[in-house]
PDB file of C-alpha atoms in Angstrom:
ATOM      1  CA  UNK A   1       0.000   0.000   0.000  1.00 59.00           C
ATOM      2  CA  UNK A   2       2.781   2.310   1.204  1.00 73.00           C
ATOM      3  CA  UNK A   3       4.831   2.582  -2.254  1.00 81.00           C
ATOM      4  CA  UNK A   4       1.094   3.136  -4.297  1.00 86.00           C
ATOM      5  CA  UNK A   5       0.638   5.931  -2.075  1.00 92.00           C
ATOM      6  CA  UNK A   6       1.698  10.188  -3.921  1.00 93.00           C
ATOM      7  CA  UNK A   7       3.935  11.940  -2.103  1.00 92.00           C
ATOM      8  CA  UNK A   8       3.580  15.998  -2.072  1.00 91.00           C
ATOM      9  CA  UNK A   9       6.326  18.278  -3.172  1.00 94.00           C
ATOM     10  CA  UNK A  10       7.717  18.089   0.058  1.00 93.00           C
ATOM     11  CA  UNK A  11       8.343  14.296   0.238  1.00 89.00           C
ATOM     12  CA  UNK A  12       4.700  13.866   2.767  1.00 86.00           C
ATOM     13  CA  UNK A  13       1.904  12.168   2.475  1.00 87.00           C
ATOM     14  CA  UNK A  14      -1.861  13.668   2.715  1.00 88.00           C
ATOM     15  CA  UNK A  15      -4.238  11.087   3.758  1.00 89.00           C
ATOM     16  CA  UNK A  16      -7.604  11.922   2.563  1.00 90.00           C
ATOM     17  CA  UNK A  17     -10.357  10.971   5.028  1.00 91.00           C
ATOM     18  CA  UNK A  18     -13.831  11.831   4.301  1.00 89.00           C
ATOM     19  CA  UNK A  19     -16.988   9.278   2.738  1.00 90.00           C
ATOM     20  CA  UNK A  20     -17.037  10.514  -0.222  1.00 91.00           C
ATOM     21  CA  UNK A  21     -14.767   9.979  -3.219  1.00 92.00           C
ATOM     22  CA  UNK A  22     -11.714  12.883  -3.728  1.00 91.00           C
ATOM     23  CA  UNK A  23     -12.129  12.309  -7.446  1.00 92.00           C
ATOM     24  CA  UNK A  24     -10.199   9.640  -9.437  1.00 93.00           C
ATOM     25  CA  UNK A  25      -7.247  11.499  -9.200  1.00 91.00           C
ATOM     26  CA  UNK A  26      -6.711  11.750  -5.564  1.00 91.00           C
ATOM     27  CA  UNK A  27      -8.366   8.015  -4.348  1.00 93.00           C
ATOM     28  CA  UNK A  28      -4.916   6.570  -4.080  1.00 93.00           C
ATOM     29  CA  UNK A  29      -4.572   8.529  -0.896  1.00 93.00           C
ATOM     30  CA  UNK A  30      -7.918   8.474  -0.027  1.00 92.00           C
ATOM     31  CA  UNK A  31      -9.040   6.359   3.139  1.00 91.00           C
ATOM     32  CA  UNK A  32     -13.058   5.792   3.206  1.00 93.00           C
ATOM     33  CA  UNK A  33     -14.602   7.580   6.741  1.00 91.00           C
ATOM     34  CA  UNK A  34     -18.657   6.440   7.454  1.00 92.00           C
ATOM     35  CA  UNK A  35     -20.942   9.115   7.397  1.00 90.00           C
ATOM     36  CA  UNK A  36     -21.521  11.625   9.896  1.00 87.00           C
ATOM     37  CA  UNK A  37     -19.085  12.573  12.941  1.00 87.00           C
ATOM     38  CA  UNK A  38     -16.045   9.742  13.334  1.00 87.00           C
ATOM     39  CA  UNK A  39     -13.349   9.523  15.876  1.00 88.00           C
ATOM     40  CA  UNK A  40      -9.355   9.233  14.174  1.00 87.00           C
ATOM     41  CA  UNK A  41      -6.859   7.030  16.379  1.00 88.00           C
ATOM     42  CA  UNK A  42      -3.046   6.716  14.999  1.00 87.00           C
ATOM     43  CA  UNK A  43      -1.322   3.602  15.845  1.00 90.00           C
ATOM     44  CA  UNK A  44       2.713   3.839  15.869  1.00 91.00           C
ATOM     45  CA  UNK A  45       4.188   0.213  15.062  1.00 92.00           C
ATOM     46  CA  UNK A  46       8.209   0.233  15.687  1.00 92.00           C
ATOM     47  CA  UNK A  47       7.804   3.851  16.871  1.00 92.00           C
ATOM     48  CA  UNK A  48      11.336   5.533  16.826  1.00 93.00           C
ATOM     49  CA  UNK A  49      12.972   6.862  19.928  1.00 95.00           C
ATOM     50  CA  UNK A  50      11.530  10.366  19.568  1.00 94.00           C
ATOM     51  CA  UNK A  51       8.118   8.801  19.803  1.00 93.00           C
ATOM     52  CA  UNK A  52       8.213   6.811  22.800  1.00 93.00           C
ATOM     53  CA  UNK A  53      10.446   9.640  24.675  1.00 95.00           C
ATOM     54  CA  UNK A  54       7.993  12.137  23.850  1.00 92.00           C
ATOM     55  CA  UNK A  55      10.098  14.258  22.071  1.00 94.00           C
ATOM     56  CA  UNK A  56       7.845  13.686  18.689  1.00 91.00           C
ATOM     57  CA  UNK A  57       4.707  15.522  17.591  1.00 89.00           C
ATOM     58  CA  UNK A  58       1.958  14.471  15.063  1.00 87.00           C
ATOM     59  CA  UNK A  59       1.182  16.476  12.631  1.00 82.00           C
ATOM     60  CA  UNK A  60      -2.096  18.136  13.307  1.00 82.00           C
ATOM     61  CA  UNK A  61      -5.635  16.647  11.194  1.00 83.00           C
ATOM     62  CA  UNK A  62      -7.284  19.660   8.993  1.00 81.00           C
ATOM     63  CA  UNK A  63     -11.015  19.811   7.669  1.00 78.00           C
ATOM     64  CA  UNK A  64     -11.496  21.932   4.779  1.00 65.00           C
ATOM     65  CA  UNK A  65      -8.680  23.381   6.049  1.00 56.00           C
ATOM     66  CA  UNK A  66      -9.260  24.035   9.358  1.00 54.00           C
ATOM     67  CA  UNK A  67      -6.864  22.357  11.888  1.00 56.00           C
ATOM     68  CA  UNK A  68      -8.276  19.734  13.983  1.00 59.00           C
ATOM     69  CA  UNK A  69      -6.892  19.272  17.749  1.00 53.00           C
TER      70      UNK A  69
END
């Protein structure tokens, strides 16, 4: 899955996380929600050391652009 995944300019990935298709052009990254409100967990499997010393911060989840706590 990882290497099917487009990367931004930057080298990233944007995960896409809504019910509705993105379009054809952006379902690669695109990861199916239900309707209505949802709750996001992450998972971190082999975490590196900045991770489980707490010295690592997720990036924060946008709607529409709007950032998401």
């Amino acid at each position: 899955m990882l290497p099917e995944l487009k990367k931004d300019a930057d080298g990233g990935v944007t995960l896409i996380i809504q019910n509705e298709s993105p379009g054809k052009h952006k379902e690669t990254n695109w990861l199916p929600a239900p309707k209505g409100p949802f709750i996001m967990y992450m998972r971190l499997y082999w975490p590196k050391e900045e991770a489980t010393e707490g010295k690592w911060t997720r990036t924060a989840a946008e709607k529409s652009g709007v950032k998401l706590i």
